[in-house]
Amino acid sequence: MKYLIPLSLAFVSGVVADRIITVTNACPFVIWPAFFTSSGGQPEQAPGWEAQPNTDLTFSTPENWNGRVWGRRNCDFSTNPGPNSCLDGGCNGGLVCNITTGTGVPPATLATFDFSGESQDIYTVSVVDGYNLPMVITNNCACPFASCPVDLATSCPLDLAGPFDADGVPVGCRSACLVDALAGHAANSSNCCTGSFDSESACPSSGVEHYSYFKTNCPNSFVYAFDESSGTAIWQCEKSCMSEAEVEYGVTFCPEAAGVSNL
Ligand SMILES: *[C@@H]1O[C@H](CO)[C@@H](O)[C@H](O)[C@H]1NC(C)=O
Ligand SMILES: *[C@@H]1O[C@H](CO)[C@@H](O)[C@H](O)[C@H]1NC(C)=O
């Protein structure tokens, strides 16, 4: 017994990852969560799964992981396993997103994480490419919550609404940038901050159509390319906030249904 303890500790410290992410489906319907790794190495968890209502799944990431987590709606992978298997959020690969190309089809609310910084984790709930599910990012470190906790599909401005399910119910709300991109105008757009608008001074939020609709409903979300100036778009958590335990993040879909309130 005397030697078992240091042996097991040595083993654990060799494989343990620095961040834990628990993805909870608090929606009253099935969703298909997914993640995509931008850099820092692949988690062991397959990047796509089915989540029944009121279930969660926990996975760990490499300590310098940079990636995104989102949810997919109204999926059927049986006939068409690919980006169009879902009404929104679908990815190359089908149920399990392709690790090189499976970034997800917008509109989709994104939880973005960057653990690669020296002293702080950075995270956002982004609706830059539109919205498809309410979301909050929680943590066990008393750091701020990022969120877009309310349903934007049903209140979405008419020119942004959709896609729609078979009953005509909206399951997403596109951003004005996404609408420009779908119309082939992504390269020079005041909504996307591209082309002649590719700087903070050339792309004020006042020039982004429907900015205030998103920011008023979801003040703690990342709404457009230069939204950092709002002070409530990009969130940070000191890596030192828990010196002993791991920092654990929660990504909860439909947080109001779960009684998770925003800070
Ligand atoms: C992922 O996509 C790449 C590029 O299309 C392809 O070469 C690869 O085979 C795909 N991976 C899987 C597991 O399907
Ligand atoms: C972008 O569009 C604006 C009009 O909205 C135009 O004045 C400008 O010249 C365009 N810039 C580029 C780089 O095409």
Short mmCIF file of C-alpha atoms and ligand atoms in Angstrom, two decimals:
data_model
loop_
_atom_site.label_atom_id
_atom_site.label_comp_id
_atom_site.label_asym_id
_atom_site.label_seq_id
_atom_site.Cartn_x
_atom_site.Cartn_y
_atom_site.Cartn_z
CA MET A 1 0.00 0.00 0.00
CA LYS A 2 2.80 2.35 0.82
CA TYR A 3 3.89 2.48 -2.81
CA LEU A 4 0.48 2.49 -4.40
CA ILE A 5 -0.30 6.06 -3.51
CA PRO A 6 2.63 7.83 -5.15
CA LEU A 7 2.37 5.49 -8.10
CA SER A 8 -1.27 6.34 -8.72
CA LEU A 9 -0.62 10.05 -8.23
CA ALA A 10 2.17 9.95 -10.76
CA PHE A 11 -0.13 8.21 -13.21
CA VAL A 12 -2.93 10.72 -12.69
CA SER A 13 -0.69 13.76 -13.08
CA GLY A 14 0.55 12.35 -16.37
CA VAL A 15 -2.87 12.06 -18.01
CA VAL A 16 -4.96 14.68 -16.28
CA ALA A 17 -6.10 17.57 -18.43
CA ASP A 18 -6.32 21.08 -17.13
CA ARG A 19 -9.89 21.90 -18.05
CA ILE A 20 -13.16 20.09 -17.58
CA ILE A 21 -16.19 21.05 -19.65
CA THR A 22 -19.65 19.76 -18.74
CA VAL A 23 -22.23 20.17 -21.48
CA THR A 24 -25.82 20.10 -20.21
CA ASN A 25 -28.98 19.90 -22.26
CA ALA A 26 -31.60 21.64 -20.14
CA CYS A 27 -33.88 22.06 -23.15
CA PRO A 28 -37.14 20.09 -23.18
CA PHE A 29 -36.11 18.49 -26.49
CA VAL A 30 -33.20 16.48 -27.90
CA ILE A 31 -30.18 18.39 -29.17
CA TRP A 32 -26.89 17.19 -30.62
CA PRO A 33 -23.94 19.05 -29.03
CA ALA A 34 -20.64 19.29 -30.86
CA PHE A 35 -17.24 20.85 -30.43
CA PHE A 36 -14.41 21.86 -32.72
CA THR A 37 -10.76 22.18 -31.79
CA SER A 38 -8.99 25.18 -33.33
CA SER A 39 -5.65 24.52 -31.62
CA GLY A 40 -4.13 22.87 -28.58
CA GLY A 41 -4.88 19.22 -29.31
CA GLN A 42 -7.98 17.02 -29.48
CA PRO A 43 -9.96 16.06 -26.38
CA GLU A 44 -10.52 12.31 -26.06
CA GLN A 45 -14.29 12.81 -26.30
CA ALA A 46 -15.71 12.38 -29.81
CA PRO A 47 -16.74 15.86 -31.04
CA GLY A 48 -20.46 15.20 -31.48
CA TRP A 49 -23.17 13.29 -29.60
CA GLU A 50 -26.89 13.08 -28.95
CA ALA A 51 -28.14 14.73 -25.73
CA GLN A 52 -31.55 13.81 -24.38
CA PRO A 53 -33.34 16.47 -22.26
CA ASN A 54 -31.87 16.95 -18.77
CA THR A 55 -28.68 15.03 -19.43
CA ASP A 56 -25.08 16.12 -19.36
CA LEU A 57 -21.73 14.94 -20.62
CA THR A 58 -18.32 15.87 -19.21
CA PHE A 59 -15.05 15.86 -21.11
CA SER A 60 -11.58 17.17 -20.45
CA THR A 61 -9.43 19.22 -22.78
CA PRO A 62 -5.71 19.75 -23.16
CA GLU A 63 -4.50 22.60 -20.96
CA ASN A 64 -3.99 25.03 -23.85
CA TRP A 65 -7.14 24.07 -25.79
CA ASN A 66 -8.73 26.63 -28.08
CA GLY A 67 -12.08 25.67 -29.49
CA ARG A 68 -15.83 26.00 -29.57
CA VAL A 69 -18.89 24.12 -28.35
CA TRP A 70 -22.35 24.43 -29.86
CA GLY A 71 -25.64 22.62 -30.21
CA ARG A 72 -27.41 21.22 -33.25
CA ARG A 73 -31.17 21.16 -33.71
CA ASN A 74 -33.60 18.88 -35.50
CA CYS A 75 -31.01 16.39 -36.75
CA ASP A 76 -31.46 13.21 -38.74
CA PHE A 77 -28.18 11.53 -39.56
CA SER A 78 -29.70 8.43 -41.16
CA THR A 79 -30.20 9.65 -44.70
CA ASN A 80 -27.83 12.57 -45.07
CA PRO A 81 -24.84 12.42 -42.70
CA GLY A 82 -23.20 15.79 -43.23
CA PRO A 83 -23.63 19.51 -42.67
CA ASN A 84 -27.30 19.35 -43.73
CA SER A 85 -28.29 16.60 -41.28
CA CYS A 86 -29.56 19.26 -38.89
CA LEU A 87 -31.70 22.35 -39.37
CA ASP A 88 -28.87 24.36 -37.87
CA GLY A 89 -25.44 23.72 -36.37
CA GLY A 90 -24.79 20.65 -38.56
CA CYS A 91 -21.24 19.77 -39.45
CA ASN A 92 -19.13 17.87 -41.94
CA GLY A 93 -19.01 14.34 -40.61
CA GLY A 94 -22.59 13.90 -39.41
CA LEU A 95 -23.12 12.95 -35.75
CA VAL A 96 -19.39 13.16 -35.01
CA CYS A 97 -17.97 16.32 -36.52
CA ASN A 98 -14.89 16.06 -38.71
CA ILE A 99 -11.92 17.30 -36.67
CA THR A 100 -10.48 19.33 -39.54
CA THR A 101 -13.57 20.66 -41.32
CA GLY A 102 -16.49 20.18 -38.92
CA THR A 103 -16.90 23.73 -37.66
CA GLY A 104 -20.70 23.82 -37.84
CA VAL A 105 -23.22 25.51 -40.09
CA PRO A 106 -24.58 28.83 -38.79
CA PRO A 107 -26.76 30.18 -37.36
CA ALA A 108 -25.49 28.62 -34.14
CA THR A 109 -24.86 30.05 -30.69
CA LEU A 110 -21.20 29.30 -29.92
CA ALA A 111 -19.36 28.82 -26.65
CA THR A 112 -15.78 29.78 -27.47
CA PHE A 113 -12.87 28.95 -25.17
CA ASP A 114 -9.21 29.94 -25.34
CA PHE A 115 -7.11 28.34 -22.63
CA SER A 116 -3.79 29.15 -24.33
CA GLY A 117 -3.10 32.44 -22.53
CA GLU A 118 -0.43 32.91 -19.88
CA SER A 119 -2.57 33.82 -16.91
CA GLN A 120 -6.20 33.93 -18.04
CA ASP A 121 -8.75 31.75 -19.77
CA ILE A 122 -10.85 33.65 -22.29
CA TYR A 123 -14.39 32.64 -23.21
CA THR A 124 -17.44 34.03 -24.97
CA VAL A 125 -20.97 33.13 -25.91
CA SER A 126 -20.93 34.28 -29.51
CA VAL A 127 -23.90 35.10 -31.71
CA VAL A 128 -21.69 36.76 -34.33
CA ASP A 129 -22.85 34.15 -36.85
CA GLY A 130 -26.35 34.06 -35.40
CA TYR A 131 -28.23 32.20 -32.71
CA ASN A 132 -29.84 28.78 -32.51
CA LEU A 133 -30.12 27.89 -28.79
CA PRO A 134 -30.07 29.76 -25.46
CA MET A 135 -26.77 29.18 -23.67
CA VAL A 136 -24.79 30.09 -20.57
CA ILE A 137 -21.14 29.36 -19.74
CA THR A 138 -20.73 28.80 -16.01
CA ASN A 139 -17.59 28.00 -14.03
CA ASN A 140 -16.47 26.85 -10.59
CA CYS A 141 -14.17 29.83 -10.08
CA ALA A 142 -16.52 32.72 -9.30
CA CYS A 143 -15.65 34.18 -12.69
CA PRO A 144 -18.36 35.96 -14.72
CA PHE A 145 -20.87 33.93 -16.69
CA ALA A 146 -21.05 34.48 -20.44
CA SER A 147 -24.53 34.03 -21.79
CA CYS A 148 -27.26 34.40 -24.31
CA PRO A 149 -29.82 32.85 -22.00
CA VAL A 150 -33.08 33.73 -23.74
CA ASP A 151 -34.92 32.45 -26.79
CA LEU A 152 -34.10 34.68 -29.75
CA ALA A 153 -35.68 32.45 -32.38
CA THR A 154 -39.28 33.46 -31.72
CA SER A 155 -38.58 37.20 -31.24
CA CYS A 156 -36.09 37.43 -34.12
CA PRO A 157 -36.48 40.34 -36.57
CA LEU A 158 -38.29 39.07 -39.66
CA ASP A 159 -35.38 39.70 -42.03
CA LEU A 160 -33.11 37.50 -39.87
CA ALA A 161 -35.52 34.75 -38.72
CA GLY A 162 -34.88 31.11 -39.50
CA PRO A 163 -34.28 28.39 -40.34
CA PHE A 164 -37.75 27.00 -39.65
CA ASP A 165 -38.83 23.50 -38.71
CA ALA A 166 -41.48 21.47 -40.54
CA ASP A 167 -44.23 23.24 -38.59
CA GLY A 168 -42.90 26.67 -39.52
CA VAL A 169 -41.44 27.32 -36.06
CA PRO A 170 -38.16 29.26 -36.18
CA VAL A 171 -35.16 27.36 -34.76
CA GLY A 172 -32.63 30.12 -35.31
CA CYS A 173 -31.97 33.81 -35.74
CA ARG A 174 -29.33 34.81 -38.25
CA SER A 175 -26.98 37.73 -37.64
CA ALA A 176 -26.94 40.54 -40.18
CA CYS A 177 -23.39 39.44 -41.01
CA LEU A 178 -24.61 35.93 -41.76
CA VAL A 179 -27.36 37.30 -43.99
CA ASP A 180 -24.72 39.32 -45.87
CA ALA A 181 -22.53 36.23 -46.15
CA LEU A 182 -25.40 34.10 -47.46
CA ALA A 183 -26.07 36.82 -50.04
CA GLY A 184 -22.43 36.73 -51.14
CA HIS A 185 -21.48 40.06 -49.56
CA ALA A 186 -19.17 38.80 -46.82
CA ALA A 187 -16.04 40.36 -48.26
CA ASN A 188 -17.09 44.00 -47.87
CA SER A 189 -19.72 44.31 -45.19
CA SER A 190 -20.42 46.82 -42.42
CA ASN A 191 -22.23 44.00 -40.59
CA CYS A 192 -19.23 41.64 -40.78
CA CYS A 193 -16.56 44.37 -40.39
CA THR A 194 -14.84 43.31 -43.59
CA GLY A 195 -13.42 45.11 -46.62
CA SER A 196 -13.70 48.87 -46.15
CA PHE A 197 -15.08 48.27 -42.63
CA ASP A 198 -12.23 46.13 -41.32
CA SER A 199 -11.29 48.17 -38.25
CA GLU A 200 -12.87 49.16 -34.98
CA SER A 201 -13.23 52.79 -36.04
CA ALA A 202 -14.70 51.84 -39.43
CA CYS A 203 -17.10 49.33 -37.92
CA PRO A 204 -18.93 50.83 -34.95
CA SER A 205 -21.78 48.81 -33.46
CA SER A 206 -24.15 51.56 -34.64
CA GLY A 207 -23.39 50.48 -38.21
CA VAL A 208 -24.25 46.83 -37.57
CA GLU A 209 -27.88 46.11 -38.39
CA HIS A 210 -29.88 44.70 -35.45
CA TYR A 211 -26.91 45.04 -33.08
CA SER A 212 -29.11 46.44 -30.34
CA TYR A 213 -31.68 43.64 -30.74
CA PHE A 214 -29.02 41.04 -29.92
CA LYS A 215 -27.13 43.09 -27.33
CA THR A 216 -30.25 44.15 -25.44
CA ASN A 217 -31.57 40.60 -25.23
CA CYS A 218 -28.17 39.01 -24.64
CA PRO A 219 -25.98 41.71 -23.03
CA ASN A 220 -23.29 39.23 -21.96
CA SER A 221 -22.79 37.73 -25.39
CA PHE A 222 -20.38 38.54 -28.21
CA VAL A 223 -22.53 40.13 -30.89
CA TYR A 224 -20.21 41.48 -33.60
CA ALA A 225 -16.55 41.46 -34.59
CA PHE A 226 -15.51 44.48 -32.47
CA ASP A 227 -17.91 43.94 -29.59
CA GLU A 228 -15.05 43.84 -27.06
CA SER A 229 -15.54 47.60 -26.58
CA SER A 230 -18.95 46.89 -24.99
CA GLY A 231 -17.07 45.45 -22.00
CA THR A 232 -19.54 42.57 -21.76
CA ALA A 233 -18.59 40.42 -24.74
CA ILE A 234 -15.26 38.76 -23.91
CA TRP A 235 -14.85 37.17 -20.48
CA GLN A 236 -11.74 36.16 -18.59
CA CYS A 237 -11.00 33.86 -15.71
CA GLU A 238 -7.69 33.96 -13.87
CA LYS A 239 -5.95 30.62 -14.16
CA SER A 240 -4.84 31.05 -10.56
CA CYS A 241 -8.41 31.27 -9.28
CA MET A 242 -8.23 27.68 -8.14
CA SER A 243 -4.71 26.66 -7.38
CA GLU A 244 -5.46 23.11 -6.31
CA ALA A 245 -8.46 21.93 -8.29
CA GLU A 246 -9.11 22.09 -11.99
CA VAL A 247 -11.09 24.92 -13.49
CA GLU A 248 -14.38 23.47 -14.63
CA TYR A 249 -16.70 25.11 -17.13
CA GLY A 250 -20.33 24.37 -17.78
CA VAL A 251 -22.02 24.92 -21.11
CA THR A 252 -25.76 24.75 -20.47
CA PHE A 253 -28.31 24.91 -23.25
CA CYS A 254 -31.69 26.44 -22.34
CA PRO A 255 -30.38 27.64 -18.95
CA GLU A 256 -33.63 29.32 -17.91
CA ALA A 257 -35.41 25.98 -18.18
CA ALA A 258 -32.76 24.64 -15.79
CA GLY A 259 -33.10 27.58 -13.40
CA VAL A 260 -29.54 28.72 -14.12
CA SER A 261 -29.57 32.49 -13.89
CA ASN A 262 -27.03 34.84 -15.34
CA LEU A 263 -24.82 36.82 -12.98
C1 LIG B 1 -12.39 14.87 -42.55
O1 LIG B 1 -12.37 15.70 -43.68
C2 LIG B 1 -11.17 15.56 -44.44
C3 LIG B 1 -11.20 16.64 -45.52
O2 LIG B 1 -12.38 16.54 -46.27
C4 LIG B 1 -11.10 14.15 -45.00
O3 LIG B 1 -9.91 13.99 -45.72
C5 LIG B 1 -11.12 13.15 -43.83
O4 LIG B 1 -11.16 11.84 -44.34
C6 LIG B 1 -12.33 13.41 -42.96
N1 LIG B 1 -12.24 12.57 -41.76
C7 LIG B 1 -13.13 11.63 -41.47
C8 LIG B 1 -12.92 10.88 -40.21
O5 LIG B 1 -14.09 11.39 -42.19
C1 LIG B 2 -17.30 48.50 -49.88
O1 LIG B 2 -18.62 48.98 -50.06
C2 LIG B 2 -18.72 50.39 -49.87
C3 LIG B 2 -20.19 50.74 -50.00
O2 LIG B 2 -20.95 50.08 -49.01
C4 LIG B 2 -17.88 51.08 -50.91
O3 LIG B 2 -17.95 52.47 -50.71
C5 LIG B 2 -16.43 50.61 -50.81
O4 LIG B 2 -15.67 51.16 -51.85
C6 LIG B 2 -16.35 49.10 -50.86
N1 LIG B 2 -14.99 48.70 -50.54
C7 LIG B 2 -14.35 47.72 -51.16
C8 LIG B 2 -12.99 47.39 -50.65
O5 LIG B 2 -14.86 47.12 -52.08
#
